[in-house]
Structure formats: C-alpha cells, structure tokens
Amino acid sequence: MTDDAPPETARRVDPKLLELLVCPLTKGPLAYDAAAQELVSRQAKLAYPIRDGIPIMLPEEARPLGD
C-alpha cells in the first residue's frame, strides 16, 4: 500500500467477509465499528482490531470492552 492512497480506501472492509466472520471464542455475531476500525463481540466483550482492511481475529490481539 502506498502513502498516497486515500484513507477511506485503506479502511474499507469487504462486506461479504464481514457476513462470514464470527467471534473465535463464542462463535457469535460481530458488529462492525467503522469509526474505531474494530469488530465487536458483545458476547465475549472484546473488540478485534482491523488493520489495513484485515480483521485480526486473535483473542490476544482483542481489546476488552468496558462495561
């Protein structure tokens, strides 16, 4: 990826991919938070980061959600 790519291009995630992904811990649904670039599992109370358009679905990389 080059530095002259528009930021919105780097932040785009394939909608079909989002439909297929589930939380690796609970196998439950994920909510896409475009502003934070995260996939949120409300059941596991974790937010998985999206880096360069790629969801990082590792529990050790996830951010715990506050109550």
Protein backbone atom coordinates (compact mmCIF):
# COMPACT_ATOMS: atom_id res chain seq x y z
CA MET A 1 0.00 0.00 0.00
CA THR A 2 1.31 3.42 -0.83
CA ASP A 3 1.16 6.56 1.27
CA ASP A 4 -0.80 8.38 -1.42
CA ALA A 5 -3.81 6.02 -1.16
CA PRO A 6 -6.92 7.75 0.20
CA PRO A 7 -7.58 6.89 3.88
CA GLU A 8 -11.10 5.65 3.10
CA THR A 9 -9.65 3.01 0.75
CA ALA A 10 -7.38 1.68 3.46
CA ARG A 11 -10.28 1.48 5.90
CA ARG A 12 -12.70 -0.39 3.67
CA VAL A 13 -13.55 -3.98 4.65
CA ASP A 14 -15.28 -6.36 2.26
CA PRO A 15 -18.94 -6.57 3.38
CA LYS A 16 -19.14 -10.24 2.32
CA LEU A 17 -16.20 -11.02 4.59
CA LEU A 18 -17.95 -9.32 7.50
CA GLU A 19 -21.02 -11.51 6.94
CA LEU A 20 -18.90 -14.66 7.29
CA LEU A 21 -16.83 -13.73 10.34
CA VAL A 22 -17.84 -14.76 13.85
CA CYS A 23 -16.14 -14.35 17.21
CA PRO A 24 -13.46 -17.05 17.55
CA LEU A 25 -14.33 -17.56 21.23
CA THR A 26 -18.13 -17.55 21.25
CA LYS A 27 -18.87 -18.24 17.56
CA GLY A 28 -21.39 -15.43 17.93
CA PRO A 29 -22.03 -12.45 15.65
CA LEU A 30 -19.72 -9.47 15.33
CA ALA A 31 -20.69 -5.81 14.95
CA TYR A 32 -18.57 -3.65 12.65
CA ASP A 33 -17.45 -0.36 14.19
CA ALA A 34 -16.20 1.62 11.18
CA ALA A 35 -15.09 4.63 13.23
CA ALA A 36 -12.86 2.55 15.53
CA GLN A 37 -11.95 0.01 12.82
CA GLU A 38 -12.94 -2.92 15.04
CA LEU A 39 -15.20 -5.94 15.02
CA VAL A 40 -17.07 -6.10 18.31
CA SER A 41 -18.21 -9.27 20.04
CA ARG A 42 -20.73 -8.25 22.66
CA GLN A 43 -20.92 -11.84 23.98
CA ALA A 44 -17.16 -12.08 24.58
CA LYS A 45 -16.90 -8.37 25.48
CA LEU A 46 -13.96 -8.00 23.08
CA ALA A 47 -13.17 -5.73 20.13
CA TYR A 48 -10.99 -7.24 17.41
CA PRO A 49 -8.87 -4.71 15.51
CA ILE A 50 -8.93 -4.22 11.75
CA ARG A 51 -5.51 -3.31 10.38
CA ASP A 52 -5.07 -2.25 6.75
CA GLY A 53 -8.51 -3.70 5.98
CA ILE A 54 -7.69 -7.09 7.54
CA PRO A 55 -9.58 -8.25 10.66
CA ILE A 56 -7.18 -9.60 13.31
CA MET A 57 -9.27 -12.38 14.84
CA LEU A 58 -6.89 -13.39 17.63
CA PRO A 59 -8.23 -13.13 21.19
CA GLU A 60 -4.81 -11.99 22.44
CA GLU A 61 -4.96 -9.03 19.99
CA ALA A 62 -8.51 -8.05 21.03
CA ARG A 63 -9.30 -5.09 23.26
CA PRO A 64 -11.52 -5.80 26.28
CA LEU A 65 -14.72 -3.77 26.24
CA GLY A 66 -15.65 -1.65 29.23
CA ASP A 67 -18.98 -2.22 30.96
